[in-house]
Short mmCIF file of C-alpha atoms in Angstrom, two decimals:
data_model
loop_
_atom_site.label_atom_id
_atom_site.label_comp_id
_atom_site.label_asym_id
_atom_site.label_seq_id
_atom_site.Cartn_x
_atom_site.Cartn_y
_atom_site.Cartn_z
CA MET P 830 49.83 -6.98 -6.66
CA SER P 831 49.62 -7.30 -3.05
CA GLY P 832 49.77 -10.44 -1.68
CA GLU P 833 44.74 -9.66 -0.65
CA ASN P 834 44.27 -10.16 -3.95
CA GLN P 835 45.98 -13.02 -4.79
CA GLN P 836 44.56 -15.12 -1.21
CA VAL P 837 41.28 -17.74 -1.44
CA ASP P 838 38.18 -18.44 0.06
CA ALA P 839 38.86 -21.93 1.18
CA SER P 840 35.94 -22.83 2.69
CA SER P 841 34.38 -22.54 -1.08
CA THR P 842 33.11 -25.57 -3.31
CA PRO P 843 34.91 -26.78 -5.36
CA ASP P 844 32.98 -26.03 -8.28
CA ALA P 845 32.16 -22.39 -7.55
CA VAL P 846 34.24 -19.42 -8.77
CA PRO P 847 35.31 -16.86 -6.38
CA GLY P 848 32.56 -13.80 -7.15
CA PRO P 849 33.82 -10.07 -6.29
CA GLN P 850 36.26 -9.22 -4.42
CA THR P 851 33.96 -8.37 -1.57
CA GLY P 852 30.89 -10.60 -2.06
CA PRO P 853 31.10 -14.41 -1.90
CA ALA P 854 31.61 -17.19 -4.33
CA VAL P 855 29.49 -17.61 -6.99
CA PRO P 856 28.54 -21.04 -8.38
CA ALA P 857 30.06 -21.79 -12.20
CA VAL P 858 27.47 -22.36 -14.99
CA PRO P 859 28.59 -25.84 -17.29
CA ALA P 860 29.80 -23.88 -20.20
CA GLU P 861 27.58 -26.19 -22.85
CA ARG P 862 24.43 -24.52 -20.90
CA ALA P 863 25.96 -21.18 -20.71
CA SER P 864 26.48 -21.69 -24.91
CA LEU P 865 23.32 -22.98 -25.19
CA ALA P 866 21.68 -19.92 -23.65
CA ARG P 867 23.74 -17.80 -25.87
CA ARG P 868 23.00 -19.41 -28.84
CA ILE P 869 19.32 -19.54 -28.33
CA ALA P 870 18.98 -16.04 -27.42
CA ALA P 871 18.21 -14.34 -30.61
CA PRO P 872 16.30 -16.65 -31.48
CA ALA P 873 13.94 -16.47 -28.21
CA LEU P 874 13.59 -12.62 -28.32
CA TYR P 875 12.74 -12.39 -32.00
CA LEU P 876 9.87 -14.96 -30.93
CA ALA P 877 8.84 -13.12 -27.89
CA ALA P 878 9.32 -10.09 -29.31
CA VAL P 879 6.45 -11.67 -32.56
CA GLY P 880 4.51 -13.36 -29.55
CA ALA P 881 3.83 -9.93 -28.01
CA ALA P 882 2.82 -8.25 -30.72
CA PHE P 883 0.34 -11.47 -31.50
CA ALA P 884 -0.46 -11.08 -28.55
CA TYR P 885 -1.57 -7.34 -28.85
CA VAL P 886 -3.12 -7.74 -32.23
CA GLY P 887 -5.17 -10.62 -30.39
CA ALA P 888 -6.20 -8.73 -27.52
CA VAL P 889 -7.09 -5.18 -29.02
CA ASP P 890 -9.64 -5.65 -32.46
CA PRO P 891 -8.82 -4.51 -35.62
CA ASN P 892 -12.10 -4.89 -36.44
CA GLU P 893 -13.52 -2.01 -34.27
CA PRO P 894 -12.74 1.61 -35.32
CA GLY P 895 -10.37 3.61 -33.69
CA HIS P 896 -7.75 1.34 -31.98
CA TYR P 897 -5.32 1.33 -35.65
CA PRO P 898 -4.70 3.67 -37.83
CA VAL P 899 -5.83 3.87 -41.30
CA CYS P 900 -4.34 2.21 -44.32
CA PRO P 901 -2.88 5.87 -46.12
CA LEU P 902 -3.14 4.40 -49.13
CA LEU P 903 -6.15 3.08 -49.20
CA ARG P 904 -7.96 6.22 -47.30
CA LEU P 905 -6.37 8.79 -50.02
CA THR P 906 -6.86 6.99 -52.80
CA GLY P 907 -9.12 4.16 -52.31
CA VAL P 908 -6.89 1.80 -53.73
CA LEU P 909 -5.89 -1.19 -51.39
CA CYS P 910 -2.31 -2.14 -50.68
CA PRO P 911 -1.30 -5.70 -50.65
CA GLY P 912 -0.86 -5.19 -46.44
CA CYS P 913 -4.39 -3.99 -45.93
CA GLY P 914 -6.61 -6.20 -43.74
CA GLY P 915 -3.47 -7.50 -42.27
CA LEU P 916 -4.24 -6.69 -38.88
CA ARG P 917 -7.93 -8.37 -39.30
CA SER P 918 -5.09 -11.05 -40.70
CA ALA P 919 -3.08 -11.03 -37.70
CA HIS P 920 -6.04 -11.70 -35.26
CA ALA P 921 -7.70 -13.68 -36.78
CA PHE P 922 -4.79 -16.02 -37.28
CA ALA P 923 -4.71 -14.98 -32.93
CA HIS P 924 -7.49 -16.99 -32.97
CA GLY P 925 -7.03 -19.79 -34.71
CA ASP P 926 -9.49 -18.61 -37.34
CA LEU P 927 -7.39 -19.26 -40.90
CA ALA P 928 -10.02 -19.11 -42.90
CA ALA P 929 -10.69 -15.91 -41.32
CA ALA P 930 -7.60 -14.98 -41.42
CA PHE P 931 -6.57 -16.06 -45.40
CA GLY P 932 -9.73 -13.28 -46.30
CA SER P 933 -8.57 -10.99 -44.95
CA ASN P 934 -4.88 -11.30 -46.08
CA ALA P 935 -3.57 -14.58 -47.80
CA LEU P 936 -0.37 -12.90 -48.27
CA ALA P 937 -0.09 -12.01 -44.65
CA VAL P 938 -0.77 -15.66 -44.18
CA VAL P 939 1.73 -17.28 -46.19
CA GLY P 940 3.63 -14.70 -43.98
CA TYR P 941 3.37 -16.46 -41.10
CA PHE P 942 4.01 -19.50 -42.14
CA VAL P 943 7.28 -18.45 -44.31
CA PHE P 944 8.09 -16.77 -40.99
CA ALA P 945 7.47 -19.88 -38.60
CA GLY P 946 9.54 -22.25 -41.20
CA PHE P 947 12.46 -20.26 -40.82
CA MET P 948 12.19 -19.74 -36.67
CA ALA P 949 11.79 -23.20 -36.37
CA LEU P 950 14.80 -23.28 -38.61
CA TRP P 951 17.14 -20.88 -36.34
CA LEU P 952 15.75 -22.15 -33.52
CA VAL P 953 16.87 -25.57 -34.14
CA ARG P 954 20.26 -24.51 -35.51
CA ALA P 955 20.78 -22.62 -32.61
CA VAL P 956 20.14 -25.65 -30.17
CA ARG P 957 23.01 -27.58 -32.72
CA GLY P 958 25.40 -25.48 -32.72
CA GLY P 959 25.03 -24.57 -36.72
CA PRO P 960 24.72 -21.23 -38.44
CA ALA P 961 21.75 -18.41 -38.22
CA PRO P 962 20.14 -19.49 -41.19
CA ARG P 963 19.95 -16.50 -43.83
CA ILE P 964 17.71 -15.58 -46.55
CA VAL P 965 19.72 -15.21 -49.65
CA LEU P 966 18.06 -13.79 -52.42
CA ARG P 967 18.64 -14.45 -56.33
CA PRO P 968 18.24 -10.80 -58.13
CA ALA P 969 15.75 -12.94 -59.94
CA HIS P 970 13.86 -14.25 -57.19
CA SER P 971 13.64 -11.04 -55.63
CA TRP P 972 12.26 -9.76 -58.78
CA ALA P 973 9.44 -12.58 -58.17
CA VAL P 974 8.62 -12.24 -55.18
CA GLY P 975 7.82 -8.45 -55.59
CA ALA P 976 5.83 -9.71 -58.80
CA VAL P 977 4.21 -12.01 -56.80
CA VAL P 978 2.94 -8.89 -54.36
CA LEU P 979 2.66 -6.94 -56.79
CA VAL P 980 -0.44 -9.09 -58.60
CA PHE P 981 -1.64 -9.86 -55.18
CA ALA P 982 -2.21 -6.03 -55.11
CA VAL P 983 -3.37 -5.42 -58.62
CA VAL P 984 -5.93 -8.67 -58.72
CA ARG P 985 -7.77 -7.94 -55.10
CA ASN P 986 -8.43 -4.60 -56.07
CA LEU P 987 -9.86 -5.70 -59.69
CA SER P 988 -13.81 -6.94 -59.42
CA PHE P 989 -12.98 -10.79 -60.39
CA GLY P 990 -10.69 -10.38 -57.06
CA SER P 991 -12.87 -8.90 -54.75
CA ALA P 992 -12.79 -12.58 -52.73
CA LEU P 993 -8.32 -11.49 -51.77
CA ALA P 994 -9.76 -7.70 -50.58
CA PRO P 995 -10.05 -8.34 -46.97
#
């Protein structure tokens, strides 16, 4: 090492660390703040992405034709899939109309609340320094979720379940 790489700027403040060899000193960030920012970065980015998606769907009305593609299953067979009405549901939800959101796709509204609970748990754990939550379903629970989605899809296509259709 040469002697010029070992020189220290005496005019820098005690809470600053030397910057690049050609630049001024950079103020040090407390480790706790940097660690908190690093911990909440992932859930904050997920929330920002989902918030941006909801803002877009809230701004561009899916009830007007031509803005979004039509469900391929509905177009080809006339059968409503479990996701049909999901964009209309998200649009109503973004505008605060919970009844219309539930009427468009009840399963999607349940999913919004499950997602909100998961994100709240993730943020609380990130702030406290705990591990990120994981959704681990046993095979029986996975089958139960699949059965609920299947029953929802079948019932909304029958005459007595027309209240679940968008």
